[in-house]
Amino acid sequence: MTHIELPMDLLAGWDIVVIDDEPDSLEVAEIILDAYGATVHTASDGAEGLELVRKVRPRFAISDISMPVMDGWGFIHALKQDRALEEIPAIALTAHAMIGDRERAVSAGFHNYLTKPLTADTFIYDLLKLLMDIPELAEHLTI
């Protein structure tokens, strides 16, 4: 698969919250997003992630679905119930991509979802495809 060359400052000035209880997934996302200029804030469960989103007001959040304390479903429900946060786009992250998962994620309030494992080769391109479908984010991306 050939990829276009992305500018390394593509996400400069963007705060992004990544929520996952797996350190490896957090690390991959953080390294790659940071390489493209984003300021990455990480949390290991939905409750911690929700507090980060309240504090940081990121351009978007990426949340794992299966986590302890508060899972991704609880996170998106709380996010969409909060008038101050409901407009912040969120992307689900799941290791178990089954038929119907995208529809379930979208109907719960996520904009879309990414599947695990996150890999350095495809993560930024897969993420950008999803971001281009979110008008308020796409207008800030110059590729």
PDB file of C-alpha atoms in Angstrom:
ATOM      1  CA  MET A   1       0.000   0.000   0.000  1.00  0.00           C
ATOM      2  CA  THR A   2       1.475   3.347  -0.937  1.00  0.00           C
ATOM      3  CA  HIS A   3       0.895   6.246   1.361  1.00  0.00           C
ATOM      4  CA  ILE A   4       1.181   9.914   0.646  1.00  0.00           C
ATOM      5  CA  GLU A   5       3.902  11.735   2.529  1.00  0.00           C
ATOM      6  CA  LEU A   6       2.272  13.494   5.456  1.00  0.00           C
ATOM      7  CA  PRO A   7       3.626  16.756   6.844  1.00  0.00           C
ATOM      8  CA  MET A   8       5.212  16.152  10.236  1.00  0.00           C
ATOM      9  CA  ASP A   9       3.351  19.164  11.663  1.00  0.00           C
ATOM     10  CA  LEU A  10      -0.021  17.828  10.495  1.00  0.00           C
ATOM     11  CA  LEU A  11      -1.442  17.773  14.030  1.00  0.00           C
ATOM     12  CA  ALA A  12       0.568  20.665  15.481  1.00  0.00           C
ATOM     13  CA  GLY A  13      -1.403  22.516  18.121  1.00  0.00           C
ATOM     14  CA  TRP A  14      -3.888  19.638  18.535  1.00  0.00           C
ATOM     15  CA  ASP A  15      -4.580  18.205  21.975  1.00  0.00           C
ATOM     16  CA  ILE A  16      -5.673  14.569  21.707  1.00  0.00           C
ATOM     17  CA  VAL A  17      -6.798  12.283  24.530  1.00  0.00           C
ATOM     18  CA  VAL A  18      -6.081   8.552  24.157  1.00  0.00           C
ATOM     19  CA  ILE A  19      -7.725   6.170  26.640  1.00  0.00           C
ATOM     20  CA  ASP A  20      -6.634   2.538  26.856  1.00  0.00           C
ATOM     21  CA  ASP A  21      -5.709   0.130  29.637  1.00  0.00           C
ATOM     22  CA  GLU A  22      -3.044  -1.520  27.459  1.00  0.00           C
ATOM     23  CA  PRO A  23       0.294   0.315  27.806  1.00  0.00           C
ATOM     24  CA  ASP A  24       1.450  -0.909  24.358  1.00  0.00           C
ATOM     25  CA  SER A  25      -1.532   0.665  22.582  1.00  0.00           C
ATOM     26  CA  LEU A  26      -1.077   3.928  24.483  1.00  0.00           C
ATOM     27  CA  GLU A  27       2.606   3.972  23.601  1.00  0.00           C
ATOM     28  CA  VAL A  28       2.058   3.372  19.858  1.00  0.00           C
ATOM     29  CA  ALA A  29      -0.642   6.060  19.674  1.00  0.00           C
ATOM     30  CA  GLU A  30       1.413   8.528  21.712  1.00  0.00           C
ATOM     31  CA  ILE A  31       4.610   8.068  19.703  1.00  0.00           C
ATOM     32  CA  ILE A  32       2.876   8.384  16.333  1.00  0.00           C
ATOM     33  CA  LEU A  33       0.576  11.293  17.224  1.00  0.00           C
ATOM     34  CA  ASP A  34       3.478  13.102  18.887  1.00  0.00           C
ATOM     35  CA  ALA A  35       5.593  12.589  15.758  1.00  0.00           C
ATOM     36  CA  TYR A  36       2.954  14.533  13.797  1.00  0.00           C
ATOM     37  CA  GLY A  37       2.992  17.408  16.272  1.00  0.00           C
ATOM     38  CA  ALA A  38       0.042  16.575  18.553  1.00  0.00           C
ATOM     39  CA  THR A  39       0.077  16.993  22.301  1.00  0.00           C
ATOM     40  CA  VAL A  40      -1.081  13.602  23.552  1.00  0.00           C
ATOM     41  CA  HIS A  41      -2.767  13.072  26.913  1.00  0.00           C
ATOM     42  CA  THR A  42      -3.243   9.470  28.033  1.00  0.00           C
ATOM     43  CA  ALA A  43      -5.515   7.728  30.499  1.00  0.00           C
ATOM     44  CA  SER A  44      -5.865   4.062  31.444  1.00  0.00           C
ATOM     45  CA  ASP A  45      -9.643   3.941  31.982  1.00  0.00           C
ATOM     46  CA  GLY A  46     -12.763   5.810  30.938  1.00  0.00           C
ATOM     47  CA  ALA A  47     -13.221   7.697  34.216  1.00  0.00           C
ATOM     48  CA  GLU A  48      -9.649   9.020  34.096  1.00  0.00           C
ATOM     49  CA  GLY A  49     -10.142   9.788  30.393  1.00  0.00           C
ATOM     50  CA  LEU A  50     -13.334  11.739  31.056  1.00  0.00           C
ATOM     51  CA  GLU A  51     -11.521  13.892  33.625  1.00  0.00           C
ATOM     52  CA  LEU A  52      -8.725  14.517  31.096  1.00  0.00           C
ATOM     53  CA  VAL A  53     -11.244  15.500  28.410  1.00  0.00           C
ATOM     54  CA  ARG A  54     -12.883  17.940  30.855  1.00  0.00           C
ATOM     55  CA  LYS A  55      -9.499  19.459  31.712  1.00  0.00           C
ATOM     56  CA  VAL A  56      -7.869  19.510  28.269  1.00  0.00           C
ATOM     57  CA  ARG A  57     -10.827  19.972  25.850  1.00  0.00           C
ATOM     58  CA  PRO A  58      -9.059  18.004  23.071  1.00  0.00           C
ATOM     59  CA  ARG A  59      -9.776  18.173  19.338  1.00  0.00           C
ATOM     60  CA  PHE A  60     -10.851  14.536  19.665  1.00  0.00           C
ATOM     61  CA  ALA A  61     -10.502  11.479  21.874  1.00  0.00           C
ATOM     62  CA  ILE A  62      -9.706   7.851  21.088  1.00  0.00           C
ATOM     63  CA  SER A  63     -11.123   5.372  23.582  1.00  0.00           C
ATOM     64  CA  ASP A  64     -10.696   1.653  24.004  1.00  0.00           C
ATOM     65  CA  ILE A  65     -13.969  -0.197  24.588  1.00  0.00           C
ATOM     66  CA  SER A  66     -12.864  -2.901  27.066  1.00  0.00           C
ATOM     67  CA  MET A  67     -11.319  -1.311  30.164  1.00  0.00           C
ATOM     68  CA  PRO A  68     -11.643  -1.621  33.929  1.00  0.00           C
ATOM     69  CA  VAL A  69     -13.340   1.018  36.143  1.00  0.00           C
ATOM     70  CA  MET A  70     -15.250   2.695  33.289  1.00  0.00           C
ATOM     71  CA  ASP A  71     -15.292   1.070  29.841  1.00  0.00           C
ATOM     72  CA  GLY A  72     -15.564   2.844  26.503  1.00  0.00           C
ATOM     73  CA  TRP A  73     -19.371   2.578  26.506  1.00  0.00           C
ATOM     74  CA  GLY A  74     -19.532   4.340  29.872  1.00  0.00           C
ATOM     75  CA  PHE A  75     -17.054   6.950  28.654  1.00  0.00           C
ATOM     76  CA  ILE A  76     -19.003   7.833  25.487  1.00  0.00           C
ATOM     77  CA  HIS A  77     -22.292   7.890  27.393  1.00  0.00           C
ATOM     78  CA  ALA A  78     -20.874  10.318  29.991  1.00  0.00           C
ATOM     79  CA  LEU A  79     -19.227  12.433  27.274  1.00  0.00           C
ATOM     80  CA  LYS A  80     -22.441  12.783  25.266  1.00  0.00           C
ATOM     81  CA  GLN A  81     -24.485  13.590  28.418  1.00  0.00           C
ATOM     82  CA  ASP A  82     -22.203  16.524  29.298  1.00  0.00           C
ATOM     83  CA  ARG A  83     -23.281  19.676  27.432  1.00  0.00           C
ATOM     84  CA  ALA A  84     -19.778  21.123  27.674  1.00  0.00           C
ATOM     85  CA  LEU A  85     -18.182  18.038  26.116  1.00  0.00           C
ATOM     86  CA  GLU A  86     -20.811  16.535  23.806  1.00  0.00           C
ATOM     87  CA  GLU A  87     -19.364  18.150  20.656  1.00  0.00           C
ATOM     88  CA  ILE A  88     -15.892  16.617  21.150  1.00  0.00           C
ATOM     89  CA  PRO A  89     -15.511  13.813  18.587  1.00  0.00           C
ATOM     90  CA  ALA A  90     -14.566  10.394  19.944  1.00  0.00           C
ATOM     91  CA  ILE A  91     -13.279   7.352  18.088  1.00  0.00           C
ATOM     92  CA  ALA A  92     -13.705   3.868  19.561  1.00  0.00           C
ATOM     93  CA  LEU A  93     -10.786   1.476  19.688  1.00  0.00           C
ATOM     94  CA  THR A  94     -11.501  -2.237  19.755  1.00  0.00           C
ATOM     95  CA  ALA A  95      -9.609  -5.483  19.444  1.00  0.00           C
ATOM     96  CA  HIS A  96     -12.790  -7.366  18.666  1.00  0.00           C
ATOM     97  CA  ALA A  97     -14.073  -6.045  15.362  1.00  0.00           C
ATOM     98  CA  MET A  98     -17.234  -7.979  14.679  1.00  0.00           C
ATOM     99  CA  ILE A  99     -20.082  -7.381  12.265  1.00  0.00           C
ATOM    100  CA  GLY A 100     -22.255  -4.701  13.799  1.00  0.00           C
ATOM    101  CA  ASP A 101     -19.506  -3.185  15.979  1.00  0.00           C
ATOM    102  CA  ARG A 102     -19.205  -0.033  13.891  1.00  0.00           C
ATOM    103  CA  GLU A 103     -22.970   0.493  13.980  1.00  0.00           C
ATOM    104  CA  ARG A 104     -23.078  -0.133  17.734  1.00  0.00           C
ATOM    105  CA  ALA A 105     -20.182   2.293  18.318  1.00  0.00           C
ATOM    106  CA  VAL A 106     -21.731   4.987  16.121  1.00  0.00           C
ATOM    107  CA  SER A 107     -25.185   4.596  17.650  1.00  0.00           C
ATOM    108  CA  ALA A 108     -23.595   4.948  21.114  1.00  0.00           C
ATOM    109  CA  GLY A 109     -22.083   8.293  20.064  1.00  0.00           C
ATOM    110  CA  PHE A 110     -18.650   7.448  18.689  1.00  0.00           C
ATOM    111  CA  HIS A 111     -17.829   8.943  15.277  1.00  0.00           C
ATOM    112  CA  ASN A 112     -16.229   5.714  14.102  1.00  0.00           C
ATOM    113  CA  TYR A 113     -13.838   3.053  15.289  1.00  0.00           C
ATOM    114  CA  LEU A 114     -10.306   1.765  14.789  1.00  0.00           C
ATOM    115  CA  THR A 115      -9.278  -1.835  15.304  1.00  0.00           C
ATOM    116  CA  LYS A 116      -6.353  -3.096  17.343  1.00  0.00           C
ATOM    117  CA  PRO A 117      -3.580  -3.808  17.340  1.00  0.00           C
ATOM    118  CA  LEU A 118      -2.368  -0.327  16.498  1.00  0.00           C
ATOM    119  CA  THR A 119       0.605  -0.510  14.171  1.00  0.00           C
ATOM    120  CA  ALA A 120       3.068   2.173  13.240  1.00  0.00           C
ATOM    121  CA  ASP A 121       2.533   1.394   9.531  1.00  0.00           C
ATOM    122  CA  THR A 122      -1.197   1.989   9.368  1.00  0.00           C
ATOM    123  CA  PHE A 123      -2.358   3.887  12.470  1.00  0.00           C
ATOM    124  CA  ILE A 124      -1.939   7.482  11.252  1.00  0.00           C
ATOM    125  CA  TYR A 125      -3.442   6.732   7.830  1.00  0.00           C
ATOM    126  CA  ASP A 126      -6.405   4.845   9.279  1.00  0.00           C
ATOM    127  CA  LEU A 127      -6.956   7.647  11.783  1.00  0.00           C
ATOM    128  CA  LEU A 128      -6.747  10.371   9.124  1.00  0.00           C
ATOM    129  CA  LYS A 129      -9.380   8.600   7.019  1.00  0.00           C
ATOM    130  CA  LEU A 130     -11.724   8.773  10.009  1.00  0.00           C
ATOM    131  CA  LEU A 131     -10.845  12.390  10.825  1.00  0.00           C
ATOM    132  CA  MET A 132     -11.565  13.480   7.254  1.00  0.00           C
ATOM    133  CA  ASP A 133     -15.170  12.333   7.827  1.00  0.00           C
ATOM    134  CA  ILE A 134     -15.566  14.774  10.749  1.00  0.00           C
ATOM    135  CA  PRO A 135     -16.158  18.194   9.120  1.00  0.00           C
ATOM    136  CA  GLU A 136     -15.018  20.281  12.078  1.00  0.00           C
ATOM    137  CA  LEU A 137     -11.687  18.419  12.110  1.00  0.00           C
ATOM    138  CA  ALA A 138     -11.232  17.897   8.361  1.00  0.00           C
ATOM    139  CA  GLU A 139     -11.226  21.655   7.736  1.00  0.00           C
ATOM    140  CA  HIS A 140      -8.103  21.927   9.932  1.00  0.00           C
ATOM    141  CA  LEU A 141      -6.205  19.165   8.120  1.00  0.00           C
ATOM    142  CA  THR A 142      -4.091  20.187   5.177  1.00  0.00           C
ATOM    143  CA  ILE A 143      -2.745  17.107   3.467  1.00  0.00           C
TER     144      ILE A 143
END
